[in-house]
mmCIF file of C-alpha atoms in Angstrom:
data_model
loop_
_atom_site.group_PDB
_atom_site.id
_atom_site.type_symbol
_atom_site.label_atom_id
_atom_site.label_comp_id
_atom_site.label_asym_id
_atom_site.label_seq_id
_atom_site.Cartn_x
_atom_site.Cartn_y
_atom_site.Cartn_z
ATOM 1 C CA MET A 21 -0.375 0.292 0.142
ATOM 2 C CA THR A 22 0.798 3.518 -0.657
ATOM 3 C CA GLN A 23 1.497 5.185 2.366
ATOM 4 C CA GLY A 24 1.147 9.049 2.207
ATOM 5 C CA SER A 25 3.192 10.349 5.527
ATOM 6 C CA ASP A 26 6.200 9.543 7.604
ATOM 7 C CA THR A 27 3.695 7.529 10.222
ATOM 8 C CA GLY A 28 2.454 5.369 7.494
ATOM 9 C CA TRP A 29 -0.936 6.586 8.072
ATOM 10 C CA LEU A 30 -2.849 8.696 5.504
ATOM 11 C CA ASP A 31 -4.046 11.206 7.451
ATOM 12 C CA GLY A 32 -4.268 14.636 5.523
ATOM 13 C CA GLN A 33 -4.190 13.022 1.924
ATOM 14 C CA PHE A 34 -6.544 13.133 -0.499
ATOM 15 C CA LEU A 35 -8.619 9.641 -1.768
ATOM 16 C CA ILE A 36 -9.351 10.184 -5.376
ATOM 17 C CA ALA A 37 -11.874 7.189 -6.559
ATOM 18 C CA MET A 38 -10.752 5.387 -9.559
ATOM 19 C CA PRO A 39 -13.199 4.882 -12.517
ATOM 20 C CA ASN A 40 -14.129 1.384 -11.440
ATOM 21 C CA MET A 41 -15.267 2.179 -8.242
ATOM 22 C CA PRO A 42 -18.019 -0.336 -7.431
ATOM 23 C CA ASP A 43 -19.846 1.806 -4.800
ATOM 24 C CA SER A 44 -21.711 4.577 -6.977
ATOM 25 C CA ARG A 45 -22.258 6.612 -3.481
ATOM 26 C CA PHE A 46 -18.169 7.439 -4.178
ATOM 27 C CA ALA A 47 -18.015 7.682 -8.147
ATOM 28 C CA HIS A 48 -15.685 10.307 -9.005
ATOM 29 C CA THR A 49 -14.985 11.022 -5.736
ATOM 30 C CA VAL A 50 -12.577 13.162 -4.243
ATOM 31 C CA ILE A 51 -12.234 12.515 0.071
ATOM 32 C CA TYR A 52 -9.978 14.526 2.192
ATOM 33 C CA LEU A 53 -8.692 11.901 4.932
ATOM 34 C CA CYS A 54 -9.249 13.510 8.274
ATOM 35 C CA ALA A 55 -8.089 10.349 10.582
ATOM 36 C CA HIS A 56 -6.570 6.998 9.434
ATOM 37 C CA SER A 57 -4.977 4.701 12.026
ATOM 38 C CA SER A 58 -5.199 1.136 13.189
ATOM 39 C CA GLU A 59 -8.665 1.724 14.262
ATOM 40 C CA GLY A 60 -10.110 2.615 10.844
ATOM 41 C CA ALA A 61 -10.653 5.704 8.714
ATOM 42 C CA MET A 62 -12.569 8.723 8.538
ATOM 43 C CA GLY A 63 -12.780 11.246 6.068
ATOM 44 C CA LEU A 64 -14.733 14.127 3.835
ATOM 45 C CA ILE A 65 -16.027 13.982 0.442
ATOM 46 C CA ILE A 66 -14.840 17.438 -0.808
ATOM 47 C CA ASN A 67 -16.824 17.637 -4.407
ATOM 48 C CA GLN A 68 -19.890 16.835 -3.830
ATOM 49 C CA PRO A 69 -22.258 19.903 -3.037
ATOM 50 C CA SER A 70 -25.597 19.313 -1.675
ATOM 51 C CA THR A 71 -28.228 20.679 -4.338
ATOM 52 C CA SER A 72 -30.912 21.076 -1.737
ATOM 53 C CA LEU A 73 -29.385 23.145 1.145
ATOM 54 C CA SER A 74 -27.295 26.284 1.205
ATOM 55 C CA VAL A 75 -25.133 27.332 4.090
ATOM 56 C CA ALA A 76 -27.197 30.095 4.828
ATOM 57 C CA ASP A 77 -30.209 27.962 4.799
ATOM 58 C CA LEU A 78 -28.375 25.512 7.319
ATOM 59 C CA LEU A 79 -27.649 28.708 9.857
ATOM 60 C CA VAL A 80 -31.014 29.664 9.900
ATOM 61 C CA GLN A 81 -32.679 25.977 10.614
ATOM 62 C CA LEU A 82 -29.669 25.865 13.173
ATOM 63 C CA ASN A 83 -31.343 28.903 14.504
ATOM 64 C CA ILE A 84 -27.843 30.606 14.330
ATOM 65 C CA VAL A 85 -28.979 33.208 12.324
ATOM 66 C CA PRO A 86 -32.831 34.473 12.421
ATOM 67 C CA GLU A 87 -34.665 33.831 9.272
ATOM 68 C CA GLY A 88 -34.296 36.929 6.938
ATOM 69 C CA GLN A 89 -31.495 38.023 8.143
ATOM 70 C CA SER A 90 -29.162 35.529 6.006
ATOM 71 C CA ILE A 91 -28.728 38.921 3.651
ATOM 72 C CA ARG A 92 -26.497 40.019 6.634
ATOM 73 C CA LEU A 93 -23.988 37.021 6.508
ATOM 74 C CA PRO A 94 -20.477 37.744 5.176
ATOM 75 C CA ASN A 95 -20.307 37.682 1.268
ATOM 76 C CA ALA A 96 -17.923 34.554 1.233
ATOM 77 C CA LEU A 97 -20.193 32.498 3.396
ATOM 78 C CA ARG A 98 -23.657 33.554 1.541
ATOM 79 C CA GLY A 99 -21.691 32.059 -1.558
ATOM 80 C CA MET A 100 -20.355 28.759 0.069
ATOM 81 C CA SER A 101 -22.100 25.355 -0.605
ATOM 82 C CA VAL A 102 -22.550 22.786 1.773
ATOM 83 C CA TYR A 103 -21.376 19.377 0.719
ATOM 84 C CA ARG A 104 -22.469 15.924 1.266
ATOM 85 C CA GLY A 105 -19.577 14.255 3.476
ATOM 86 C CA GLY A 106 -20.508 10.934 2.974
ATOM 87 C CA PRO A 107 -22.802 8.415 3.967
ATOM 88 C CA VAL A 108 -22.632 8.108 7.614
ATOM 89 C CA GLU A 109 -24.239 10.532 10.226
ATOM 90 C CA THR A 110 -25.889 12.776 7.586
ATOM 91 C CA GLU A 111 -27.112 14.812 10.010
ATOM 92 C CA ARG A 112 -23.851 15.684 11.493
ATOM 93 C CA GLY A 113 -22.203 18.657 10.682
ATOM 94 C CA PHE A 114 -17.876 18.988 9.888
ATOM 95 C CA VAL A 115 -15.913 22.065 9.240
ATOM 96 C CA LEU A 116 -12.822 21.764 6.970
ATOM 97 C CA HIS A 117 -10.654 24.750 7.845
ATOM 98 C CA SER A 118 -6.939 26.555 7.594
ATOM 99 C CA ASP A 119 -5.359 26.975 11.018
ATOM 100 C CA ASP A 120 -6.016 30.751 11.254
ATOM 101 C CA PHE A 121 -9.100 29.661 13.896
ATOM 102 C CA GLN A 122 -8.620 27.459 16.393
ATOM 103 C CA LEU A 123 -11.100 26.145 19.037
ATOM 104 C CA GLU A 124 -9.356 24.749 22.414
ATOM 105 C CA SER A 125 -10.744 21.308 22.954
ATOM 106 C CA SER A 126 -12.703 21.563 19.768
ATOM 107 C CA THR A 127 -10.439 21.962 17.026
ATOM 108 C CA LEU A 128 -8.611 18.774 15.497
ATOM 109 C CA PRO A 129 -5.246 19.907 13.521
ATOM 110 C CA ILE A 130 -4.964 17.139 10.783
ATOM 111 C CA GLN A 131 -1.719 18.118 8.520
ATOM 112 C CA ASP A 132 -0.547 20.792 6.703
ATOM 113 C CA GLY A 133 -2.388 24.120 8.017
ATOM 114 C CA ILE A 134 -5.762 22.301 8.037
ATOM 115 C CA CYS A 135 -8.143 21.825 10.908
ATOM 116 C CA LEU A 136 -11.558 20.114 11.491
ATOM 117 C CA THR A 137 -14.199 21.222 13.881
ATOM 118 C CA ALA A 138 -17.469 19.906 14.051
ATOM 119 C CA THR A 139 -19.074 21.979 16.948
ATOM 120 C CA MET A 140 -21.676 25.001 16.382
ATOM 121 C CA ASP A 141 -19.298 27.650 17.712
ATOM 122 C CA ILE A 142 -17.308 27.500 14.602
ATOM 123 C CA LEU A 143 -20.837 28.333 12.662
ATOM 124 C CA LYS A 144 -21.790 31.086 14.654
ATOM 125 C CA ALA A 145 -18.023 32.426 14.242
ATOM 126 C CA LEU A 146 -18.560 31.986 10.204
ATOM 127 C CA ALA A 147 -21.404 33.790 10.502
ATOM 128 C CA GLU A 148 -19.918 36.626 12.213
ATOM 129 C CA GLY A 149 -17.235 37.339 9.979
ATOM 130 C CA ARG A 150 -14.886 36.156 12.609
ATOM 131 C CA GLY A 151 -13.994 32.387 11.345
ATOM 132 C CA PRO A 152 -11.112 31.019 9.862
ATOM 133 C CA ALA A 153 -10.280 32.691 5.904
ATOM 134 C CA GLN A 154 -10.944 29.126 4.436
ATOM 135 C CA ALA A 155 -13.500 26.826 5.068
ATOM 136 C CA MET A 156 -15.967 23.916 3.934
ATOM 137 C CA LEU A 157 -18.963 22.747 5.664
ATOM 138 C CA ALA A 158 -19.782 19.187 4.854
ATOM 139 C CA LEU A 159 -22.823 17.214 6.372
ATOM 140 C CA GLY A 160 -22.008 13.272 7.170
ATOM 141 C CA TYR A 161 -18.731 11.695 6.620
ATOM 142 C CA ALA A 162 -17.124 8.623 5.021
ATOM 143 C CA GLY A 163 -16.024 5.906 7.267
ATOM 144 C CA TRP A 164 -13.974 2.492 6.964
ATOM 145 C CA ALA A 165 -13.489 -0.341 9.653
ATOM 146 C CA PRO A 166 -10.414 -1.357 10.565
ATOM 147 C CA GLY A 167 -8.140 -2.785 7.331
ATOM 148 C CA GLN A 168 -11.247 -1.517 4.932
ATOM 149 C CA LEU A 169 -9.540 1.230 3.479
ATOM 150 C CA GLU A 170 -5.815 -0.446 2.971
ATOM 151 C CA GLN A 171 -8.120 -3.385 1.204
ATOM 152 C CA GLU A 172 -10.186 -0.877 -0.956
ATOM 153 C CA ILE A 173 -6.756 0.729 -2.141
ATOM 154 C CA GLN A 174 -5.270 -2.504 -2.488
ATOM 155 C CA SER A 175 -8.181 -3.772 -4.735
ATOM 156 C CA ASN A 176 -7.733 -0.248 -6.878
ATOM 157 C CA GLY A 177 -10.659 1.714 -5.662
ATOM 158 C CA TRP A 178 -8.710 4.723 -4.700
ATOM 159 C CA LEU A 179 -5.782 6.781 -5.399
ATOM 160 C CA THR A 180 -3.982 8.844 -3.029
ATOM 161 C CA GLY A 181 -2.206 11.883 -3.062
ATOM 162 C CA PRO A 182 -1.113 15.020 -1.237
ATOM 163 C CA ALA A 183 -4.092 17.022 -0.544
ATOM 164 C CA ASP A 184 -3.835 20.526 -2.341
ATOM 165 C CA PRO A 185 -5.548 23.614 -0.243
ATOM 166 C CA SER A 186 -6.545 25.292 -3.420
ATOM 167 C CA ILE A 187 -8.567 22.467 -4.663
ATOM 168 C CA LEU A 188 -10.011 21.683 -1.019
ATOM 169 C CA PHE A 189 -11.046 25.158 -0.676
ATOM 170 C CA ASP A 190 -12.261 26.219 -4.004
ATOM 171 C CA ALA A 191 -15.661 26.572 -5.478
ATOM 172 C CA GLU A 192 -14.811 24.673 -8.890
ATOM 173 C CA ILE A 193 -16.269 21.826 -7.627
ATOM 174 C CA ALA A 194 -17.304 20.104 -10.754
ATOM 175 C CA THR A 195 -13.331 19.889 -11.354
ATOM 176 C CA LYS A 196 -12.028 18.725 -8.657
ATOM 177 C CA TRP A 197 -11.622 15.197 -9.142
ATOM 178 C CA GLN A 198 -10.103 15.827 -12.516
ATOM 179 C CA ARG A 199 -7.331 18.475 -11.128
ATOM 180 C CA ALA A 200 -6.571 15.871 -8.085
ATOM 181 C CA MET A 201 -5.576 13.435 -10.524
ATOM 182 C CA TRP A 202 -3.271 15.769 -12.741
ATOM 183 C CA GLN A 203 -1.957 16.354 -9.052
ATOM 184 C CA ILE A 204 -0.385 12.962 -8.594
ATOM 185 C CA GLY A 205 0.415 12.862 -12.681
ATOM 186 C CA VAL A 206 -2.519 10.685 -13.690
ATOM 187 C CA ASP A 207 -4.520 11.488 -16.860
ATOM 188 C CA PRO A 208 -7.786 10.434 -15.941
ATOM 189 C CA SER A 209 -8.889 10.030 -19.934
ATOM 190 C CA MET A 210 -5.817 7.491 -19.776
ATOM 191 C CA LEU A 211 -7.542 5.433 -16.939
ATOM 192 C CA SER A 212 -9.391 2.026 -17.946
ATOM 193 C CA GLY A 213 -12.570 1.379 -15.630
ATOM 194 C CA ASP A 214 -10.962 -1.952 -15.644
ATOM 195 C CA ALA A 215 -8.953 -3.378 -12.343
ATOM 196 C CA GLY A 216 -5.580 -4.396 -12.451
ATOM 197 C CA HIS A 217 -2.197 -3.128 -12.066
ATOM 198 C CA ALA A 218 -0.232 -1.704 -14.694
#
């Protein structure tokens, strides 16, 4: 198995779905791995925006912003997408963000200036314009049991590569999969849908 860090774990790496991904929920996805250890793995899909929910709608639903007041949100927040982070605990929210904002005992530093916070406090800070400079909000996550992700990588389900913050946080959602592939030197048009090793 290809390892992405000195520890042998893939925390802070991208998982990039191969064209032959058998699970349609993960077809053409890019996942940012937040945690990977002998106990399993957890990550967030970064290229599946919700089609039915905006950040402004979510903040109103959570009573962070009064209804009708979303117009007063910072411009960057009003234009932000809510992502489908994965099929597990789809009502639970996670914010991947730059390390210029951290909440004591709530923020998990991951790698290379990227952090994860899963509390309402970060949403309040974002709504008030005092949150991190870069952020993405996801509902749900992707999870793997011990050894499961390693097996999926061995079976050619995923490629791995360094996480690029410009891909992670930008709004060009439709091209994230292709750009993540290009970043690791793979031309997506040259990939076969058949399993096997080159």
